[in-house]
Amino acid sequence: VMMSARRGTDNTKAPGPSVRDPKDRALPPEPSKTGVSRTTTGSSYTKPPTSQSQGSVWRSTVSNPQQRIQELEAKVEQLEIDLDKERKENADLEAEVQSLRRDNIRLQEESQTAAAQLRKFTEWFFQTIDRQ
């Protein structure tokens, strides 16, 4: 239900085959027409049928426990890399927000100063006209 709310009210998927859910970054490439995708290590995955409101779920078809462990370790490593990237992006965005807040305060102060100067000039201007 939450996924359908993020994709839009018409319950349609995002357009184009190249658009993927950000959570899918650590997963293998899109499955082929047969529903099976091969990774560089040779392990295969099947993508079970899902409704549009569910996220992508990949299940391993590897029967060897050692291969499954290696597969999971590779996934964990990729997720850690993705998490580090997200944390860096978050820190960069936080720094940008702080910079924008400082700029906003400065611009508000400049606006107030300019408004006060304009009031003084307007008063002076009309006093000068009234004297003539």
Tab-separated table of C-alpha atoms in Angstrom:
chain	number	residue	atom	x	y	z
A	1	VAL	CA	0.000	0.000	0.000
A	2	MET	CA	2.845	2.386	0.845
A	3	MET	CA	4.581	1.673	-2.469
A	4	SER	CA	1.462	2.471	-4.468
A	5	ALA	CA	1.159	5.783	-2.646
A	6	ARG	CA	4.720	6.674	-3.631
A	7	ARG	CA	4.247	5.737	-7.268
A	8	GLY	CA	1.098	7.791	-7.689
A	9	THR	CA	-2.613	7.556	-7.174
A	10	ASP	CA	-3.278	5.745	-10.448
A	11	ASN	CA	-1.297	2.657	-9.268
A	12	THR	CA	0.930	2.670	-12.360
A	13	LYS	CA	4.599	1.899	-12.345
A	14	ALA	CA	7.161	4.531	-13.147
A	15	PRO	CA	7.617	4.896	-16.919
A	16	GLY	CA	10.424	3.266	-18.810
A	17	PRO	CA	12.372	0.093	-18.158
A	18	SER	CA	15.435	1.970	-16.917
A	19	VAL	CA	13.608	3.507	-13.933
A	20	ARG	CA	14.036	1.325	-10.871
A	21	ASP	CA	13.119	1.622	-7.252
A	22	PRO	CA	16.107	3.030	-5.275
A	23	LYS	CA	15.984	-0.024	-3.000
A	24	ASP	CA	16.771	-2.240	-6.008
A	25	ARG	CA	20.271	-0.775	-6.520
A	26	ALA	CA	22.023	-3.603	-4.688
A	27	LEU	CA	20.094	-6.256	-6.559
A	28	PRO	CA	21.122	-8.023	-9.748
A	29	PRO	CA	20.144	-6.647	-13.154
A	30	GLU	CA	16.563	-6.814	-14.358
A	31	PRO	CA	15.521	-10.400	-15.123
A	32	SER	CA	15.444	-11.651	-18.683
A	33	LYS	CA	12.230	-12.636	-20.417
A	34	THR	CA	12.511	-16.076	-18.833
A	35	GLY	CA	12.413	-14.557	-15.348
A	36	VAL	CA	15.945	-15.677	-14.484
A	37	SER	CA	18.902	-13.345	-14.229
A	38	ARG	CA	22.554	-14.361	-14.025
A	39	THR	CA	25.094	-12.404	-12.016
A	40	THR	CA	28.803	-12.187	-12.718
A	41	THR	CA	29.412	-14.967	-10.181
A	42	GLY	CA	27.117	-17.343	-12.054
A	43	SER	CA	24.422	-17.607	-9.389
A	44	SER	CA	20.871	-17.161	-10.557
A	45	TYR	CA	17.846	-15.450	-9.123
A	46	THR	CA	14.180	-15.729	-9.864
A	47	LYS	CA	11.776	-12.890	-9.429
A	48	PRO	CA	8.416	-14.151	-8.175
A	49	PRO	CA	5.287	-12.484	-9.521
A	50	THR	CA	4.413	-9.467	-7.422
A	51	SER	CA	1.536	-7.054	-7.378
A	52	GLN	CA	2.231	-3.424	-8.174
A	53	SER	CA	1.920	-2.455	-4.517
A	54	GLN	CA	4.843	-4.701	-3.477
A	55	GLY	CA	8.521	-3.911	-3.893
A	56	SER	CA	10.848	-6.115	-5.902
A	57	VAL	CA	11.726	-9.361	-4.147
A	58	TRP	CA	14.589	-11.557	-5.343
A	59	ARG	CA	15.023	-15.105	-4.156
A	60	SER	CA	18.157	-17.110	-4.638
A	61	THR	CA	17.967	-20.397	-6.486
A	62	VAL	CA	21.435	-21.411	-5.282
A	63	SER	CA	21.233	-24.752	-3.487
A	64	ASN	CA	24.830	-24.828	-2.229
A	65	PRO	CA	24.991	-23.255	1.264
A	66	GLN	CA	28.537	-21.990	0.649
A	67	GLN	CA	27.441	-20.185	-2.522
A	68	ARG	CA	24.448	-18.779	-0.638
A	69	ILE	CA	26.763	-17.432	2.072
A	70	GLN	CA	29.014	-15.824	-0.535
A	71	GLU	CA	25.965	-14.389	-2.279
A	72	LEU	CA	24.652	-12.899	0.965
A	73	GLU	CA	28.076	-11.517	1.884
A	74	ALA	CA	28.257	-9.816	-1.506
A	75	LYS	CA	24.801	-8.333	-0.945
A	76	VAL	CA	25.799	-7.095	2.506
A	77	GLU	CA	28.948	-5.519	1.081
A	78	GLN	CA	26.956	-3.765	-1.655
A	79	LEU	CA	24.390	-2.562	0.883
A	80	GLU	CA	27.192	-1.171	3.064
A	81	ILE	CA	28.611	0.681	0.051
A	82	ASP	CA	25.158	2.061	-0.763
A	83	LEU	CA	24.651	3.071	2.865
A	84	ASP	CA	27.969	4.936	2.901
A	85	LYS	CA	26.966	6.760	-0.297
A	86	GLU	CA	23.595	7.681	1.201
A	87	ARG	CA	25.254	8.947	4.385
A	88	LYS	CA	27.665	11.091	2.363
A	89	GLU	CA	24.795	12.469	0.281
A	90	ASN	CA	22.871	13.171	3.477
A	91	ALA	CA	25.843	14.997	5.015
A	92	ASP	CA	26.310	17.035	1.819
A	93	LEU	CA	22.630	17.956	1.784
A	94	GLU	CA	22.731	18.924	5.469
A	95	ALA	CA	25.700	21.208	4.780
A	96	GLU	CA	23.823	22.765	1.864
A	97	VAL	CA	20.744	23.305	4.048
A	98	GLN	CA	22.874	25.059	6.674
A	99	SER	CA	24.451	27.258	4.010
A	100	LEU	CA	21.034	28.136	2.596
A	101	ARG	CA	19.755	28.978	6.083
A	102	ARG	CA	22.695	31.338	6.634
A	103	ASP	CA	22.076	32.939	3.234
A	104	ASN	CA	18.389	33.284	4.051
A	105	ILE	CA	19.121	35.056	7.348
A	106	ARG	CA	21.616	37.361	5.635
A	107	LEU	CA	19.151	38.201	2.873
A	108	GLN	CA	16.384	38.890	5.391
A	109	GLU	CA	18.682	41.273	7.266
A	110	GLU	CA	19.680	42.993	4.016
A	111	SER	CA	16.016	43.295	3.054
A	112	GLN	CA	15.151	44.904	6.390
A	113	THR	CA	18.082	47.317	6.069
A	114	ALA	CA	17.064	48.250	2.518
A	115	ALA	CA	13.451	48.775	3.607
A	116	ALA	CA	14.573	51.067	6.451
A	117	GLN	CA	16.795	53.061	4.068
A	118	LEU	CA	13.923	53.390	1.600
A	119	ARG	CA	11.624	54.684	4.359
A	120	LYS	CA	14.209	57.272	5.380
A	121	PHE	CA	14.742	58.348	1.780
A	122	THR	CA	10.990	58.575	1.180
A	123	GLU	CA	10.533	60.721	4.286
A	124	TRP	CA	13.413	62.986	3.242
A	125	PHE	CA	12.091	63.223	-0.326
A	126	PHE	CA	8.581	64.242	0.706
A	127	GLN	CA	9.894	66.672	3.319
A	128	THR	CA	12.049	68.286	0.617
A	129	ILE	CA	9.068	68.574	-1.753
A	130	ASP	CA	6.843	70.011	1.000
A	131	ARG	CA	9.391	72.786	1.692
A	132	GLN	CA	9.234	73.995	-1.906
